[in-house]
Short mmCIF file of C-alpha atoms in Angstrom, two decimals:
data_model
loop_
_atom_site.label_atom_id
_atom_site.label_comp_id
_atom_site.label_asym_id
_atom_site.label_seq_id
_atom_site.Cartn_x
_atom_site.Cartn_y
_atom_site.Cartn_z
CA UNK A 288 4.39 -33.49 60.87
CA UNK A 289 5.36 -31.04 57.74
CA UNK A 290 2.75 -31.53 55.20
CA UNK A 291 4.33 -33.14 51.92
CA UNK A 292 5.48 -30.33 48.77
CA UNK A 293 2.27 -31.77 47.14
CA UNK A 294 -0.12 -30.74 49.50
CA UNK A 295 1.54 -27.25 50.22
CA UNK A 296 1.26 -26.80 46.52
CA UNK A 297 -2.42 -27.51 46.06
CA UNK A 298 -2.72 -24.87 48.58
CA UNK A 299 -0.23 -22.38 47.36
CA UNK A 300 -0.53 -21.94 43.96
CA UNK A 301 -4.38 -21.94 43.76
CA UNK A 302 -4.04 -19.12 46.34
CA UNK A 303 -1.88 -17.16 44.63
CA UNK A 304 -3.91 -17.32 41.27
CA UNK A 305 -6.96 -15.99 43.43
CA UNK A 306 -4.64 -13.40 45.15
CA UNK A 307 -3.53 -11.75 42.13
CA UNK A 308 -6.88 -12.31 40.33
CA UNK A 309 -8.03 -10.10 43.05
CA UNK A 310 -5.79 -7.49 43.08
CA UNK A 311 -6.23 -7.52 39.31
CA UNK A 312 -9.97 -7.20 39.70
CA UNK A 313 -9.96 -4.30 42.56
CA UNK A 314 -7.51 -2.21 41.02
CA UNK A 315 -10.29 -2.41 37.96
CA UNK A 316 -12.77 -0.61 40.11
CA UNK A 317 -10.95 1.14 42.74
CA UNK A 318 -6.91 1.60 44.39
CA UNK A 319 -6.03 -1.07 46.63
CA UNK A 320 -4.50 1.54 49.06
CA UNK A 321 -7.69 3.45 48.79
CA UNK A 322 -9.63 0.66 49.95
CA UNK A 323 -6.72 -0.25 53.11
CA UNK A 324 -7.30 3.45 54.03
CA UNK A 325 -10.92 3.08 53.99
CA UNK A 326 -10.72 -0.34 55.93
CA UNK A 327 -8.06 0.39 58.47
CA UNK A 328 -9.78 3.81 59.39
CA UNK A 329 -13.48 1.58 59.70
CA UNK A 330 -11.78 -0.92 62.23
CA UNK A 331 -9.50 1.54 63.82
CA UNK A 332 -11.31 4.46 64.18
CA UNK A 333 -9.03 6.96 64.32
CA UNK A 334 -5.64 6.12 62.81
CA UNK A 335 -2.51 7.59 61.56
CA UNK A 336 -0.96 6.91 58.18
CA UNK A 337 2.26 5.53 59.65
CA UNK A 338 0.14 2.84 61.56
CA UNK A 339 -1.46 2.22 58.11
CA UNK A 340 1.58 2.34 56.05
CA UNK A 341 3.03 -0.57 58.50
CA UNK A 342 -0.02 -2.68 58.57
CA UNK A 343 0.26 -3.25 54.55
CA UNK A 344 4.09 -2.90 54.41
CA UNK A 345 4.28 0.41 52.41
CA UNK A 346 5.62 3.73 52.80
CA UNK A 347 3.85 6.53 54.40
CA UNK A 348 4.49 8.73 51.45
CA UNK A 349 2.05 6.66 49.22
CA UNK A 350 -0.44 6.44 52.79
CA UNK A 351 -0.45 10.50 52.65
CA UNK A 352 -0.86 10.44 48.69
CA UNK A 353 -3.38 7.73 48.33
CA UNK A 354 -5.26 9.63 51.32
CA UNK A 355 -6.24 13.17 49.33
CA UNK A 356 -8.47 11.06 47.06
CA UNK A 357 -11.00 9.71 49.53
CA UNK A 358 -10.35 13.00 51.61
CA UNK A 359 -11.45 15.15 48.14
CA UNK A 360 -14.48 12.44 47.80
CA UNK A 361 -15.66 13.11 51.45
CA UNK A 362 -15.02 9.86 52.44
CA UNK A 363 -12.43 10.87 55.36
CA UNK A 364 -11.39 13.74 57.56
CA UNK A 365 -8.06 14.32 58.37
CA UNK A 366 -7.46 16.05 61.79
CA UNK A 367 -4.16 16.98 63.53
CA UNK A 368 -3.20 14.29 66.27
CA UNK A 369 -3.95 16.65 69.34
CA UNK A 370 -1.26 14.48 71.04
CA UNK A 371 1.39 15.39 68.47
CA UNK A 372 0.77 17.83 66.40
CA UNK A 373 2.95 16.95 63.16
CA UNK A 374 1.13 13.50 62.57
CA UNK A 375 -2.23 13.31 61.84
CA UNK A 376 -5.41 10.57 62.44
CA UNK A 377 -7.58 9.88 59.25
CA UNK A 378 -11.27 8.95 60.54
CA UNK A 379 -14.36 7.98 58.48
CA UNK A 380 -17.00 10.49 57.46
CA UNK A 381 -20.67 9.15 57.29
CA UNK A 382 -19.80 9.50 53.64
CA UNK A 383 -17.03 7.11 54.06
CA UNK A 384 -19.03 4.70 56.19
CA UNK A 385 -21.58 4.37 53.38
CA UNK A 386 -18.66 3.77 50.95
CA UNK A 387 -17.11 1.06 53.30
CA UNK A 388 -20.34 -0.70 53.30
CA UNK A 389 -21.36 -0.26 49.26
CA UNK A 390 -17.56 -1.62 48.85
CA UNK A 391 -18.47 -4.35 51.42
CA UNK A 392 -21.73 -5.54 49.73
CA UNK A 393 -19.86 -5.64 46.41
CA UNK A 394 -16.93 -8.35 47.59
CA UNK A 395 -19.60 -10.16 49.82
CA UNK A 396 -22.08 -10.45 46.49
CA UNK A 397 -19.33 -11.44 44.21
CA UNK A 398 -18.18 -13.75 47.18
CA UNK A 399 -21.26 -15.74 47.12
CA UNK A 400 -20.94 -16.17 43.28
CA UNK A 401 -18.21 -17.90 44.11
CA UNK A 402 -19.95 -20.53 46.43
CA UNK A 403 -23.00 -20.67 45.09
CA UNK A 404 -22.86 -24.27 44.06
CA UNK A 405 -21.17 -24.95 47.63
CA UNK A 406 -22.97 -26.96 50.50
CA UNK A 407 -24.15 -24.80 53.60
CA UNK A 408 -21.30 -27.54 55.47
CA UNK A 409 -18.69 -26.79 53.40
CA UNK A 410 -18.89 -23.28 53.20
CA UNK A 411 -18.82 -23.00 57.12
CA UNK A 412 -15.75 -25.25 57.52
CA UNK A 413 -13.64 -23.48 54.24
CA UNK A 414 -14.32 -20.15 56.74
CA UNK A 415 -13.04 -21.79 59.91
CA UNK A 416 -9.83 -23.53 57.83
CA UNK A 417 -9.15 -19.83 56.36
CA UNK A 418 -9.64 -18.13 60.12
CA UNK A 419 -7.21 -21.11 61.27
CA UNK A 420 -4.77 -20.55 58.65
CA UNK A 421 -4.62 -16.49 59.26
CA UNK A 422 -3.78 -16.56 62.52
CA UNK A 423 -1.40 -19.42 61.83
CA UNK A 424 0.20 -16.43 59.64
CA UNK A 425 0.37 -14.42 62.37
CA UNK A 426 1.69 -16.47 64.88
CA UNK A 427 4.51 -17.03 62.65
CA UNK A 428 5.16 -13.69 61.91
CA UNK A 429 5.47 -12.17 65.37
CA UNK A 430 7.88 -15.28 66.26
CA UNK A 431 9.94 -14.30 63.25
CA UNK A 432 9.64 -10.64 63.93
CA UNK A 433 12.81 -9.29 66.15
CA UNK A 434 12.75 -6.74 68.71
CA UNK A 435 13.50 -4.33 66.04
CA UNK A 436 11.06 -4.89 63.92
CA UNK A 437 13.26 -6.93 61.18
CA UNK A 438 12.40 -10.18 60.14
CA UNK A 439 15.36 -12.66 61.62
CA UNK A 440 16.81 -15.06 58.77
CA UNK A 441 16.61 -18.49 59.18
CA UNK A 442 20.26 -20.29 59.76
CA UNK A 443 21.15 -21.30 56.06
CA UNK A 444 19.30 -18.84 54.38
CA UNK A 445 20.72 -15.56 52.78
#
């Protein structure tokens, strides 16, 4: 069963208040791109900026441009891909580690602002519904996704 249009938009639109709130409120205190570097070279370990530039939908241009910052700060090293030698793989420095986890201990404090007031109960279950509804995201994503790569349209829609 399809939840109703009043449900999906007690979900939706609070959301996307937060969403943008957030975006608004990191781009105060440090580039969003910045940060996905950062984060996708933490999880990834080594990783090229075309692999980055696909995981947030941009273009590797900005990946390469938004790199030299935390490259000039020390936070990363890029290195030639010794498989390939015109790409290259970004990695953390121990500089950047210690960035990843001041950045980390900044969301996760102004996180629990958020919840303060919030039972123990309540807190556990909003994390499972969010973890539920993320890979719900994803499942629907790679069964839109084509062999190509390309989103395929719905019947009826342009």
């Amino acid at each position: 069963m399809r939840p109703s249009s009043e449900d999906l938009e007690r979900i939706v639109y609070p959301l996307t208040r937060i969403a943008e709130a957030m975006r608004r409120a990191q781009a105060r205190d440090v580039d969003p791109t910045r940060i996905a570097i950062l984060r996708e070279a933490g999880t990834k370990g080594r990783v090229r900026p075309s692999e980055i530039a696909a995981d947030l939908g941009l273009h590797q241009s900005s990946i390469a441009r938004s790199t030299r910052v935390p490259e000039d700060a020390g936070h990363v090293r890029v290195d030639p891909d010794p498989d390939d030698r015109r790409p290259c793989l970004i990695s953390l420095t121990d500089a950047g580690w210690d960035e990843v986890r001041r950045l980390t201990a900044l969301g996760l404090d102004r996180f629990a602002d958020f919840l303060e007031s919030w039972d123990v109960e309540d807190v556990h279950r909003f994390g499972e519904l969010l973890t539920k509804f993320e890979e719900s995201v994803a499942e629907v994503k790679a069964r839109e996704a084509s062999p190509g790569g390309r989103r395929r349209q719905k019947k009826g829609n342009p």
